[in-house]
Amino acid sequence: MIRPARAADVAAMFRIRTSVRENALDAEALARLGITPPAIAAAIEAAACAWVAEDGGTVRGFSMVDLDTACLFAAFVLPGHEGRGLGRGLVRAAEAALFRHHDLAWLETAADSRAAGFYRHLGWGGERDLGAGDIRLEKRRPQGADSSSR
């Protein structure tokens, strides 16, 4: 089940984020980037910008967007729960929110990561090399998708 994230989900979101195998960052590294539990809770309370995937009543993944910049900021699933459609559902929820406000969404990831292949499979393209092994991918709002909130 995919649902909007609540401030009460932030601890689970950080548990997931710090447990992934690729793009692994610990809590201290995230904090140096300004990604702290209070900052994420405030963002969630300010706008519908994050979603969680529950499996068996437990949060197993999350996605988050920056609605101002049209960025898919995060999409992570707990190791051991990958390949069950949770990531796909989380990215679709994020895309729907982004495309209500923007014609074009973007994300950054490592070029040789499993994530890059996953996003390409979901139709993200327009790849640009950012250097240091990172790429930018983009996705356009599908024809006929809702843009009434813009």
mmCIF file of C-alpha atoms in Angstrom:
data_model
loop_
_atom_site.group_PDB
_atom_site.id
_atom_site.type_symbol
_atom_site.label_atom_id
_atom_site.label_comp_id
_atom_site.label_asym_id
_atom_site.label_seq_id
_atom_site.Cartn_x
_atom_site.Cartn_y
_atom_site.Cartn_z
ATOM 1 C CA MET A 1 0.000 0.000 0.000
ATOM 2 C CA ILE A 2 1.313 3.442 -0.972
ATOM 3 C CA ARG A 3 0.098 6.370 1.110
ATOM 4 C CA PRO A 4 1.153 9.944 1.838
ATOM 5 C CA ALA A 5 3.888 10.127 4.447
ATOM 6 C CA ARG A 6 3.205 11.655 7.838
ATOM 7 C CA ALA A 7 5.653 13.237 10.271
ATOM 8 C CA ALA A 8 5.289 10.062 12.365
ATOM 9 C CA ASP A 9 6.891 8.111 9.461
ATOM 10 C CA VAL A 10 10.151 10.076 9.514
ATOM 11 C CA ALA A 11 11.997 7.652 11.827
ATOM 12 C CA ALA A 12 11.119 4.742 9.526
ATOM 13 C CA MET A 13 12.163 6.787 6.483
ATOM 14 C CA PHE A 14 15.586 7.432 8.040
ATOM 15 C CA ARG A 15 15.923 3.755 9.000
ATOM 16 C CA ILE A 16 15.290 2.835 5.369
ATOM 17 C CA ARG A 17 17.556 5.563 3.961
ATOM 18 C CA THR A 18 20.501 4.527 6.127
ATOM 19 C CA SER A 19 20.092 0.814 5.370
ATOM 20 C CA VAL A 20 20.251 0.828 1.554
ATOM 21 C CA ARG A 21 23.113 -0.826 -0.324
ATOM 22 C CA GLU A 22 23.578 1.784 -3.059
ATOM 23 C CA ASN A 23 23.975 5.501 -2.420
ATOM 24 C CA ALA A 24 24.503 4.577 1.221
ATOM 25 C CA LEU A 25 24.731 7.474 3.656
ATOM 26 C CA ASP A 26 24.650 7.377 7.426
ATOM 27 C CA ALA A 27 22.725 9.841 9.595
ATOM 28 C CA GLU A 28 25.780 12.073 10.038
ATOM 29 C CA ALA A 29 26.378 12.337 6.293
ATOM 30 C CA LEU A 30 22.710 13.115 5.704
ATOM 31 C CA ALA A 31 22.817 15.801 8.402
ATOM 32 C CA ARG A 32 25.806 17.446 6.672
ATOM 33 C CA LEU A 33 23.550 17.727 3.610
ATOM 34 C CA GLY A 34 20.803 19.323 5.700
ATOM 35 C CA ILE A 35 18.711 16.160 5.665
ATOM 36 C CA THR A 36 17.619 15.753 9.270
ATOM 37 C CA PRO A 37 14.491 14.286 10.845
ATOM 38 C CA PRO A 38 13.167 17.733 11.838
ATOM 39 C CA ALA A 39 13.787 19.095 8.312
ATOM 40 C CA ILE A 40 12.014 16.163 6.658
ATOM 41 C CA ALA A 41 9.114 16.310 9.131
ATOM 42 C CA ALA A 42 8.717 20.034 8.420
ATOM 43 C CA ALA A 43 8.725 19.424 4.655
ATOM 44 C CA ILE A 44 6.081 16.711 4.989
ATOM 45 C CA GLU A 45 3.903 18.948 7.139
ATOM 46 C CA ALA A 46 4.270 21.857 4.693
ATOM 47 C CA ALA A 47 3.313 20.005 1.487
ATOM 48 C CA ALA A 48 2.253 16.649 0.090
ATOM 49 C CA CYS A 49 5.810 15.766 -0.943
ATOM 50 C CA ALA A 50 6.496 12.258 0.387
ATOM 51 C CA TRP A 51 4.936 8.793 0.283
ATOM 52 C CA VAL A 52 5.563 5.548 2.079
ATOM 53 C CA ALA A 53 5.051 1.956 1.026
ATOM 54 C CA GLU A 54 3.658 -0.320 3.685
ATOM 55 C CA ASP A 55 3.914 -4.069 3.560
ATOM 56 C CA GLY A 56 2.456 -6.055 6.408
ATOM 57 C CA GLY A 57 1.644 -2.816 8.253
ATOM 58 C CA THR A 58 5.300 -1.733 8.331
ATOM 59 C CA VAL A 59 6.899 1.050 6.292
ATOM 60 C CA ARG A 60 9.257 -0.653 3.821
ATOM 61 C CA GLY A 61 10.046 2.205 1.428
ATOM 62 C CA PHE A 62 9.532 5.877 0.708
ATOM 63 C CA SER A 63 9.776 8.507 -1.998
ATOM 64 C CA MET A 64 10.066 12.255 -1.725
ATOM 65 C CA VAL A 65 9.988 15.174 -4.149
ATOM 66 C CA ASP A 66 10.914 18.832 -4.170
ATOM 67 C CA LEU A 67 7.776 20.371 -5.654
ATOM 68 C CA ASP A 68 9.461 23.750 -6.223
ATOM 69 C CA THR A 69 12.290 22.412 -8.384
ATOM 70 C CA ALA A 70 10.444 19.410 -9.949
ATOM 71 C CA CYS A 71 13.008 16.993 -8.506
ATOM 72 C CA LEU A 72 12.392 13.385 -7.537
ATOM 73 C CA PHE A 73 14.566 13.747 -4.473
ATOM 74 C CA ALA A 74 14.448 10.236 -3.001
ATOM 75 C CA ALA A 75 13.077 6.757 -3.659
ATOM 76 C CA PHE A 76 14.314 3.968 -1.406
ATOM 77 C CA VAL A 77 13.126 0.486 -0.465
ATOM 78 C CA LEU A 78 14.475 -1.624 2.369
ATOM 79 C CA PRO A 79 16.900 -4.306 1.241
ATOM 80 C CA GLY A 80 15.035 -7.594 1.177
ATOM 81 C CA HIS A 81 11.814 -5.913 0.039
ATOM 82 C CA GLU A 82 12.989 -4.931 -3.428
ATOM 83 C CA GLY A 83 11.402 -6.470 -6.502
ATOM 84 C CA ARG A 84 7.876 -6.454 -5.044
ATOM 85 C CA GLY A 85 6.608 -3.342 -6.830
ATOM 86 C CA LEU A 86 7.044 -1.019 -3.866
ATOM 87 C CA GLY A 87 9.601 1.178 -5.635
ATOM 88 C CA ARG A 88 7.497 1.378 -8.776
ATOM 89 C CA GLY A 89 4.463 2.477 -6.756
ATOM 90 C CA LEU A 90 6.488 5.043 -4.833
ATOM 91 C CA VAL A 91 7.953 6.552 -8.002
ATOM 92 C CA ARG A 92 4.517 6.685 -9.630
ATOM 93 C CA ALA A 93 3.116 8.565 -6.623
ATOM 94 C CA ALA A 94 6.030 11.007 -6.808
ATOM 95 C CA GLU A 95 5.645 11.474 -10.558
ATOM 96 C CA ALA A 96 1.917 12.174 -10.219
ATOM 97 C CA ALA A 97 2.629 14.958 -7.722
ATOM 98 C CA LEU A 98 5.413 16.437 -9.835
ATOM 99 C CA PHE A 99 3.364 16.369 -13.031
ATOM 100 C CA ARG A 100 0.497 18.216 -11.353
ATOM 101 C CA HIS A 101 2.889 21.173 -11.089
ATOM 102 C CA HIS A 102 5.508 20.732 -13.823
ATOM 103 C CA ASP A 103 5.821 19.550 -17.413
ATOM 104 C CA LEU A 104 9.273 18.106 -16.768
ATOM 105 C CA ALA A 105 10.639 16.293 -13.718
ATOM 106 C CA TRP A 106 14.264 15.376 -13.038
ATOM 107 C CA LEU A 107 16.463 13.329 -10.740
ATOM 108 C CA GLU A 108 20.138 12.627 -10.219
ATOM 109 C CA THR A 109 21.701 9.214 -9.603
ATOM 110 C CA ALA A 110 24.900 7.279 -10.177
ATOM 111 C CA ALA A 111 25.241 6.297 -13.835
ATOM 112 C CA ASP A 112 26.180 2.692 -13.122
ATOM 113 C CA SER A 113 23.684 2.079 -10.302
ATOM 114 C CA ARG A 114 20.755 -0.311 -10.220
ATOM 115 C CA ALA A 115 18.641 2.792 -9.583
ATOM 116 C CA ALA A 116 19.620 4.276 -12.957
ATOM 117 C CA GLY A 117 18.435 1.120 -14.715
ATOM 118 C CA PHE A 118 15.226 1.127 -12.677
ATOM 119 C CA TYR A 119 14.446 4.746 -13.598
ATOM 120 C CA ARG A 120 15.248 4.131 -17.268
ATOM 121 C CA HIS A 121 12.851 1.166 -17.190
ATOM 122 C CA LEU A 122 10.152 3.534 -15.862
ATOM 123 C CA GLY A 123 10.661 5.895 -18.810
ATOM 124 C CA TRP A 124 13.161 8.381 -17.424
ATOM 125 C CA GLY A 125 15.655 9.500 -20.073
ATOM 126 C CA GLY A 126 17.341 12.550 -21.558
ATOM 127 C CA GLU A 127 20.462 11.440 -19.743
ATOM 128 C CA ARG A 128 23.107 14.061 -19.034
ATOM 129 C CA ASP A 129 26.514 13.338 -17.569
ATOM 130 C CA LEU A 130 27.093 15.387 -14.421
ATOM 131 C CA GLY A 131 30.626 14.172 -13.867
ATOM 132 C CA ALA A 132 32.001 12.098 -10.988
ATOM 133 C CA GLY A 133 29.910 9.131 -12.187
ATOM 134 C CA ASP A 134 26.549 10.868 -11.752
ATOM 135 C CA ILE A 135 23.809 11.490 -14.299
ATOM 136 C CA ARG A 136 20.662 13.554 -14.548
ATOM 137 C CA LEU A 137 17.546 11.866 -15.914
ATOM 138 C CA GLU A 138 14.339 13.588 -16.926
ATOM 139 C CA LYS A 139 10.763 12.608 -17.595
ATOM 140 C CA ARG A 140 8.047 14.613 -19.311
ATOM 141 C CA ARG A 141 4.475 14.706 -18.149
ATOM 142 C CA PRO A 142 2.555 12.176 -20.218
ATOM 143 C CA GLN A 143 0.092 13.557 -22.738
ATOM 144 C CA GLY A 144 -3.270 14.094 -21.083
ATOM 145 C CA ALA A 145 -1.908 13.895 -17.521
ATOM 146 C CA ASP A 146 -3.540 16.203 -15.005
ATOM 147 C CA SER A 147 -2.009 19.651 -14.775
ATOM 148 C CA SER A 148 -5.032 21.403 -13.280
ATOM 149 C CA SER A 149 -3.205 22.383 -10.089
ATOM 150 C CA ARG A 150 -0.589 24.464 -11.883
#
